[in-house]
Amino acid sequence: MDTKGKVASGIAVALVIILGGSYWHQSTHFNKNTSINGINVGGLTKQAAYDKVAKTKLSNDVYLDGKLIYDGTKVSAGYTSADQKKFKEAMHKQFTLFPSGKARDIRIVPSESNTARTAEMKKEVSSKINNLNTTRKAPVNAKVVWQNGKVTTTKPHKGNQYDQKRLMKQLDQRTYDPTIHLDKLYTQPLGASSSEIQKQKTKLSKLNNRSVTYKVENSSYKLSSKDVLTKVTYEDGKYTFDTHAFKPELKKINKEKATLGKSFKFKTHSGKVIDTAKGGSYGWKISDTKASKTLGNALLNGTKTVEAKDDIYGEGYYTGGLGYGVTANHGLGNTYAEVSIADQHAWFYRDGKEVFSADVVTGKQSSGDATPKGVWYIMYQQSPSVLRGTGDSGKSYTQPVSYWSAFTNGGVGFHDASWRSNWSKSAYLSDGSNGCVNMHPGDAGEAYRAIKVHEPVIVY
């Protein structure tokens, strides 16, 4: 073999020895900047690394931004011989053929870890971060605004509140460090260029070409975005609406369709059609708040048609509104109670048929206690019941009755009046009730059963 061949052969042998030695060393020793649970094990064998980590006590102290936020009690970590294989796996994980100076921290959970300790620590640290954040400035996310057909995005602003979610995740990772140091992590605002903000810009821009049909009983109103929405803002994952633009349109719809507080056409027992007094509790009206939410969401979601039924409200004990969709008898339906003050008589109808009628005595007119006229509804019924109020003398009274059907907020209703002796047709003028409709004891039970809660009572 010539000189060149001998040199090449020697170099090859040297390389094999070097590589073999490097492989042996790297496969049996941790790289110099490797740590396990925050403990430096660089240059140690897996056994030596295990011994060092297993013997290290945990202080359970937690620092955030260099300041102690949880003062723990020193305990052993809880490693056992069964954990040695985890150190072997850790060595394989950080293995490099040649020595590496890359910093690396590997996490190993001991077999006999104290879960009660970690649970208590996490609870206290979480509470402490919450308390610290109360005096720190929250970030302000970018928000998307639609107004007058244009979509704009506001700038985000950074704050200095700690990012609790990320910090608690970091705490989970560093639970078995001898002393836990949490990084200074702040909650970051949602930026204008984020995918969520860009998605919302696209969604809000579609409002310019959208409309919704609002069905109110048998009428339909086609409304564009500009008819309903003055301004829409998307911020922190939710929408807010300014619907000032909708107020004139809703006023128009309620004027045409709503019945609450209005006079009704009513066909009396005699067949005469009258206009009832205004201001009764029976009826419905569309709520600005409910309708704005219904229509705003419909426009955002591209819904073509929505019903007004869920947007109505009423007055009295039941605030859901009554009579919506009723067309018979000018909106009052065919089941109701009718009280004529002039006739001092009451009629009860069910499905268009008279089921009972009786003479009554209504409120005393001379004292201003006349039974209020208008269209009301039965708010509640009790049998037996106790009436309480103030008489003409100004003294309070308590009066048991067998049947009580209230139909006004002021406490007016149908009830038996066993104490009454004057049942003349003119009794109501100067010897009437305090406002209620008095009934003979023999008639009151029949009347009580002839009408139910929420059914209309027409007084004229």
Coordinates of C-alpha atoms in Angstrom, one line a residue, residues 53-448:
V53 CA -33.7 15.2 40.0
A54 CA -35.2 12.7 42.4
K55 CA -33.3 14.1 45.4
T56 CA -34.2 17.7 44.6
K57 CA -37.0 19.1 46.9
L58 CA -39.9 21.1 45.5
S59 CA -40.3 24.5 47.2
N60 CA -43.8 24.9 45.6
D61 CA -43.1 28.6 45.4
V62 CA -44.5 30.3 42.4
Y63 CA -43.1 33.6 41.0
L64 CA -44.7 35.7 38.3
D65 CA -42.8 38.5 36.7
G66 CA -40.1 38.0 39.4
K67 CA -42.5 38.4 42.3
L68 CA -43.7 35.7 44.7
I69 CA -47.4 35.1 44.2
Y70 CA -47.7 31.7 46.0
D71 CA -45.6 30.6 49.0
G72 CA -45.7 26.8 49.1
T73 CA -44.4 24.1 51.4
K74 CA -41.3 22.2 50.5
V75 CA -41.9 18.5 49.6
S76 CA -40.2 15.7 47.8
A77 CA -41.2 15.4 44.1
G78 CA -42.4 11.8 44.4
Y79 CA -40.0 10.0 41.9
T80 CA -39.6 6.2 42.3
S81 CA -37.4 3.6 40.5
A82 CA -40.3 3.1 38.1
D83 CA -39.5 6.6 36.8
Q84 CA -36.0 5.7 35.6
K85 CA -37.3 4.5 32.2
K86 CA -38.8 8.0 31.7
F87 CA -35.2 9.4 32.0
K88 CA -34.1 6.9 29.4
E89 CA -36.8 8.1 27.1
A90 CA -35.8 11.7 27.9
M91 CA -32.2 10.9 26.8
H92 CA -33.4 9.5 23.5
K93 CA -35.6 12.5 23.0
Q94 CA -32.7 15.0 23.3
F95 CA -30.0 12.8 21.5
T96 CA -27.8 14.4 18.8
L97 CA -24.9 12.7 17.1
F98 CA -22.6 15.5 18.0
P99 CA -22.7 17.6 21.2
S100 CA -25.3 20.3 21.1
G101 CA -25.5 23.6 23.1
K102 CA -29.2 24.1 22.4
A103 CA -31.1 24.8 25.5
R104 CA -33.9 22.3 26.2
D105 CA -36.1 21.6 29.2
I106 CA -37.8 18.2 29.3
R107 CA -40.9 17.6 31.5
I108 CA -41.2 14.4 33.5
V109 CA -44.2 13.7 35.8
P110 CA -43.2 11.7 38.9
S111 CA -45.2 8.5 39.6
E112 CA -46.2 9.5 43.1
S113 CA -47.0 13.1 42.5
N114 CA -49.2 14.9 45.0
T115 CA -52.3 15.8 43.1
A116 CA -53.9 17.5 46.1
R117 CA -50.8 19.8 46.3
T118 CA -51.0 20.7 42.6
A119 CA -54.8 21.3 42.7
E120 CA -54.5 23.6 45.7
M121 CA -51.6 25.5 44.1
K122 CA -53.4 25.9 40.7
K123 CA -56.5 27.2 42.5
E124 CA -54.5 29.8 44.5
V125 CA -52.4 30.9 41.6
S126 CA -55.4 31.3 39.4
S127 CA -57.1 33.4 42.1
K128 CA -54.0 35.5 42.5
I129 CA -53.7 36.3 38.8
N130 CA -57.4 37.3 38.8
N131 CA -56.8 39.7 41.7
L132 CA -53.7 41.2 40.0
N133 CA -55.7 41.8 36.8
T134 CA -58.3 43.9 38.6
T135 CA -55.8 46.7 38.9
R136 CA -54.3 46.2 35.4
K137 CA -55.4 47.6 32.1
A138 CA -57.3 45.2 29.8
P139 CA -56.5 45.1 26.1
V140 CA -58.9 46.5 23.6
N141 CA -59.7 44.3 20.6
A142 CA -60.1 45.6 17.2
K143 CA -63.8 45.9 16.3
V144 CA -65.7 45.9 13.0
V145 CA -68.3 48.6 12.5
W146 CA -71.0 48.8 9.8
Q147 CA -72.6 52.2 9.4
N148 CA -74.3 54.0 6.5
G149 CA -73.3 51.1 4.2
K150 CA -69.6 51.3 5.0
V151 CA -67.5 48.8 7.0
T152 CA -64.6 50.0 9.0
T153 CA -62.2 48.5 11.6
T154 CA -61.0 50.2 14.7
K155 CA -57.4 49.9 16.0
P156 CA -56.6 47.5 18.8
H157 CA -54.9 48.7 22.0
K158 CA -52.5 46.7 24.1
G159 CA -53.0 46.4 27.9
N160 CA -51.0 44.9 30.7
Q161 CA -53.4 42.3 32.1
Y162 CA -51.8 38.9 32.5
D163 CA -52.9 36.1 30.1
Q164 CA -54.4 33.8 32.7
K165 CA -55.1 30.9 30.3
R166 CA -51.5 30.8 29.0
L167 CA -50.0 31.3 32.4
M168 CA -52.1 28.4 33.9
K169 CA -50.9 26.2 31.0
Q170 CA -47.3 27.2 31.8
L171 CA -47.9 26.4 35.4
D172 CA -49.1 22.9 34.3
Q173 CA -45.8 22.4 32.4
R174 CA -43.6 23.7 35.3
T175 CA -45.5 22.1 38.2
Y176 CA -42.5 19.9 39.1
D177 CA -39.8 22.6 38.9
P178 CA -38.0 23.1 42.3
T179 CA -39.2 26.7 42.1
I180 CA -41.7 27.7 39.5
H181 CA -41.1 30.9 37.5
L182 CA -43.9 32.0 35.3
D183 CA -43.1 34.3 32.3
K184 CA -44.6 37.8 32.0
L185 CA -47.4 36.9 29.5
Y186 CA -49.9 39.6 28.7
T187 CA -53.3 39.1 27.1
Q188 CA -53.0 40.2 23.5
P189 CA -55.8 42.1 21.7
L190 CA -57.4 40.8 18.6
G191 CA -55.8 42.6 15.7
A192 CA -57.4 44.2 12.7
S193 CA -55.7 41.8 10.4
S194 CA -56.8 38.6 12.3
S195 CA -58.8 36.0 10.5
E196 CA -61.8 36.6 12.8
I197 CA -61.9 40.3 12.1
Q198 CA -61.5 39.8 8.4
K199 CA -64.3 37.3 8.4
Q200 CA -66.6 39.7 10.2
K201 CA -65.8 42.5 7.8
T202 CA -67.0 40.2 4.9
K203 CA -70.1 39.3 6.8
L204 CA -71.1 42.9 7.7
S205 CA -70.5 44.1 4.2
K206 CA -73.3 41.7 3.0
L207 CA -75.8 43.9 4.9
N208 CA -75.7 46.4 2.1
N209 CA -77.6 44.0 -0.2
R210 CA -80.0 42.4 2.3
S211 CA -83.6 42.8 3.3
V212 CA -86.0 40.9 5.5
T213 CA -89.8 40.4 5.3
Y214 CA -91.4 41.0 8.7
K215 CA -94.8 39.2 9.0
V216 CA -97.2 40.9 11.4
E217 CA -100.4 38.8 11.5
N218 CA -101.7 38.9 7.9
S219 CA -99.5 41.8 6.8
S220 CA -95.9 41.8 5.5
Y221 CA -93.3 44.6 5.7
K222 CA -90.1 44.4 3.6
L223 CA -87.3 46.0 5.4
S224 CA -83.8 46.7 4.2
S225 CA -80.7 46.8 6.5
K226 CA -80.8 50.6 6.5
D227 CA -84.5 50.5 7.5
V228 CA -83.6 48.6 10.6
L229 CA -80.0 49.2 11.5
T230 CA -78.2 52.5 12.1
K231 CA -75.0 50.9 13.3
V232 CA -73.7 47.4 13.9
T233 CA -70.6 46.6 15.9
Y234 CA -68.8 43.3 16.2
E235 CA -66.6 43.2 19.3
D236 CA -65.3 40.5 21.6
G237 CA -67.2 37.8 19.8
K238 CA -70.7 39.5 19.8
Y239 CA -72.8 41.9 17.9
T240 CA -74.4 45.1 19.2
F241 CA -77.1 47.0 17.2
D242 CA -78.1 50.6 17.1
T243 CA -81.6 50.4 15.7
H244 CA -82.6 54.0 15.9
A245 CA -83.4 53.9 12.2
F246 CA -86.2 51.3 12.9
K247 CA -88.2 53.4 15.4
P248 CA -90.2 55.4 12.8
E249 CA -91.0 52.1 10.9
L250 CA -92.0 50.3 14.1
K251 CA -94.2 53.2 15.1
K252 CA -96.0 52.9 11.8
I253 CA -96.4 49.2 12.1
N254 CA -97.8 49.4 15.6
K255 CA -100.1 52.2 14.6
E256 CA -101.5 49.9 11.8
K257 CA -101.6 46.6 13.6
A258 CA -101.1 46.8 17.4
T259 CA -104.2 46.7 19.7
L260 CA -102.9 47.4 23.2
G261 CA -104.4 50.6 24.6
K262 CA -106.6 51.1 21.6
S263 CA -110.4 51.1 21.1
F264 CA -111.9 47.9 19.7
K265 CA -115.0 47.5 17.6
F266 CA -117.3 45.3 19.5
K267 CA -120.7 43.7 18.7
T268 CA -122.8 43.7 21.8
H269 CA -125.4 41.1 22.9
S270 CA -128.0 43.2 21.2
G271 CA -126.2 43.1 17.8
K272 CA -125.1 46.8 18.0
V273 CA -121.5 47.5 17.1
I274 CA -119.8 50.0 19.4
D275 CA -116.3 51.5 19.9
T276 CA -115.0 50.4 23.3
A277 CA -113.1 52.8 25.6
K278 CA -109.3 53.0 25.1
G279 CA -106.7 52.1 27.7
G280 CA -107.7 48.6 28.7
S281 CA -105.1 45.9 29.4
Y282 CA -106.2 43.4 26.7
G283 CA -104.2 43.5 23.5
W284 CA -100.6 43.4 22.2
K285 CA -97.9 45.7 20.8
I286 CA -94.5 45.0 19.2
S287 CA -91.6 45.6 21.5
D288 CA -88.8 47.8 20.0
T289 CA -86.1 45.8 21.9
K290 CA -87.4 42.4 20.8
A291 CA -88.1 43.4 17.2
S292 CA -84.7 45.1 16.8
K293 CA -83.0 41.9 18.0
T294 CA -85.1 39.6 15.8
L295 CA -84.7 41.7 12.6
G296 CA -81.0 42.6 13.3
N297 CA -80.1 38.9 13.6
A298 CA -82.2 38.0 10.6
L299 CA -80.3 40.5 8.5
L300 CA -76.9 39.3 9.7
N301 CA -77.8 35.7 9.1
G302 CA -79.4 36.2 5.7
T303 CA -82.9 35.1 7.0
K304 CA -85.5 36.1 4.4
T305 CA -88.7 36.1 6.6
V306 CA -89.4 36.4 10.3
E307 CA -92.6 36.4 12.3
A308 CA -93.5 39.2 14.8
K309 CA -95.4 36.9 17.2
D310 CA -92.4 36.4 19.5
D311 CA -91.8 40.2 19.6
I312 CA -95.1 41.3 21.1
Y313 CA -95.8 42.3 24.7
G314 CA -98.8 43.2 26.9
E315 CA -99.7 44.7 30.2
G316 CA -101.1 43.4 33.5
Y317 CA -100.2 40.0 35.1
Y318 CA -99.4 38.5 31.8
T319 CA -96.9 40.6 29.8
G320 CA -96.8 38.3 26.7
G321 CA -99.6 40.2 24.9
L322 CA -103.1 38.8 24.1
G323 CA -105.1 38.6 20.9
Y324 CA -102.3 38.4 18.4
G325 CA -103.6 36.7 15.2
V326 CA -107.2 36.8 16.4
T327 CA -109.5 38.0 13.6
A328 CA -113.0 37.1 14.8
N329 CA -115.2 39.8 16.4
H330 CA -112.9 42.6 15.4
G331 CA -109.9 41.0 17.1
L332 CA -111.6 40.0 20.4
G333 CA -112.6 36.5 19.4
N334 CA -115.8 34.6 20.3
T335 CA -115.0 33.8 23.9
Y336 CA -115.4 36.7 26.4
A337 CA -117.3 38.3 29.2
E338 CA -119.5 41.4 28.4
V339 CA -120.5 43.9 31.1
S340 CA -123.0 46.7 30.3
I341 CA -123.0 49.4 33.0
A342 CA -126.2 50.9 31.6
D343 CA -128.0 47.5 31.7
Q344 CA -126.3 46.4 35.0
H345 CA -126.0 43.0 33.4
A346 CA -123.2 40.6 32.4
W347 CA -123.1 38.0 29.6
F348 CA -120.6 35.2 29.1
Y349 CA -119.8 33.8 25.7
R350 CA -117.9 30.7 24.6
D351 CA -117.1 30.0 21.0
G352 CA -119.8 32.5 20.0
K353 CA -122.5 31.1 22.1
E354 CA -123.9 32.6 25.3
V355 CA -123.4 30.2 28.2
F356 CA -124.5 32.4 31.1
S357 CA -125.8 35.8 32.0
A358 CA -126.8 37.6 35.2
D359 CA -127.7 40.9 36.7
V360 CA -124.9 42.7 38.5
V361 CA -124.1 45.8 40.4
T362 CA -121.0 47.7 39.2
G363 CA -118.9 50.5 40.8
K364 CA -120.4 53.4 42.6
Q365 CA -120.5 56.3 40.3
S366 CA -121.3 59.1 42.8
S367 CA -118.0 58.4 44.6
G368 CA -115.9 58.1 41.4
D369 CA -115.5 54.3 41.9
A370 CA -117.2 53.4 38.6
T371 CA -116.1 50.1 37.1
P372 CA -113.5 51.1 34.4
K373 CA -114.7 50.9 30.8
G374 CA -112.6 49.3 28.1
V375 CA -111.3 45.8 27.2
W376 CA -109.6 44.0 30.0
Y377 CA -108.7 40.3 30.6
I378 CA -109.0 37.8 33.4
M379 CA -105.6 38.1 35.2
Y380 CA -106.2 35.4 37.8
Q381 CA -108.9 33.5 39.6
Q382 CA -109.2 32.3 43.2
S383 CA -111.9 30.2 44.9
P384 CA -112.3 31.0 47.8
S385 CA -110.5 34.3 48.2
V386 CA -110.2 37.3 50.5
L387 CA -110.7 40.8 49.2
R388 CA -108.8 43.7 50.8
G389 CA -109.2 47.4 50.2
T390 CA -110.3 50.7 51.5
G391 CA -114.0 51.6 51.9
D392 CA -115.8 55.0 51.4
S393 CA -115.1 55.8 55.0
G394 CA -111.4 55.5 54.4
K395 CA -111.1 52.4 56.6
S396 CA -109.4 49.3 55.3
Y397 CA -111.5 46.1 55.0
T398 CA -111.0 42.4 54.7
Q399 CA -113.9 40.5 53.0
P400 CA -113.9 36.7 52.3
V401 CA -115.6 35.7 49.0
S402 CA -116.3 32.4 47.4
Y403 CA -115.3 33.3 43.8
W404 CA -112.9 36.0 42.6
S405 CA -111.9 36.8 39.0
A406 CA -109.6 39.9 38.8
F407 CA -109.4 41.8 35.5
T408 CA -107.6 45.1 36.2
N409 CA -104.3 46.0 37.8
G410 CA -106.2 48.1 40.3
G411 CA -108.0 45.1 41.8
V412 CA -111.3 45.2 39.9
G413 CA -113.0 41.9 39.1
F414 CA -116.1 39.7 39.4
H415 CA -117.0 38.3 42.8
D416 CA -120.0 37.2 44.9
A417 CA -121.4 39.9 47.3
S418 CA -123.3 38.1 50.0
W419 CA -123.5 41.2 52.1
R420 CA -125.3 43.3 49.5
S421 CA -129.1 43.9 49.9
N422 CA -129.6 46.5 47.2
W423 CA -129.7 44.8 43.8
S424 CA -131.7 47.4 42.0
K425 CA -130.8 48.5 38.5
S426 CA -129.9 51.9 39.8
A427 CA -127.9 50.7 42.8
Y428 CA -124.6 51.5 41.0
L429 CA -125.4 55.2 40.9
S430 CA -125.0 55.9 44.6
D431 CA -124.9 52.4 46.3
G432 CA -122.5 50.5 44.0
S433 CA -119.3 48.7 44.8
N434 CA -115.8 50.0 45.2
G435 CA -115.3 49.3 41.5
C436 CA -115.8 45.5 41.2
V437 CA -118.7 43.7 39.5
N438 CA -120.8 42.4 42.3
M439 CA -122.8 39.2 41.6
H440 CA -125.5 37.3 43.5
P441 CA -124.0 34.4 45.5
G442 CA -126.2 32.1 43.4
D443 CA -124.7 33.4 40.1
A444 CA -121.1 33.9 41.0
G445 CA -120.0 30.3 40.8
E446 CA -121.6 29.9 37.3
A447 CA -119.9 33.0 36.1
Y448 CA -116.6 31.9 37.6

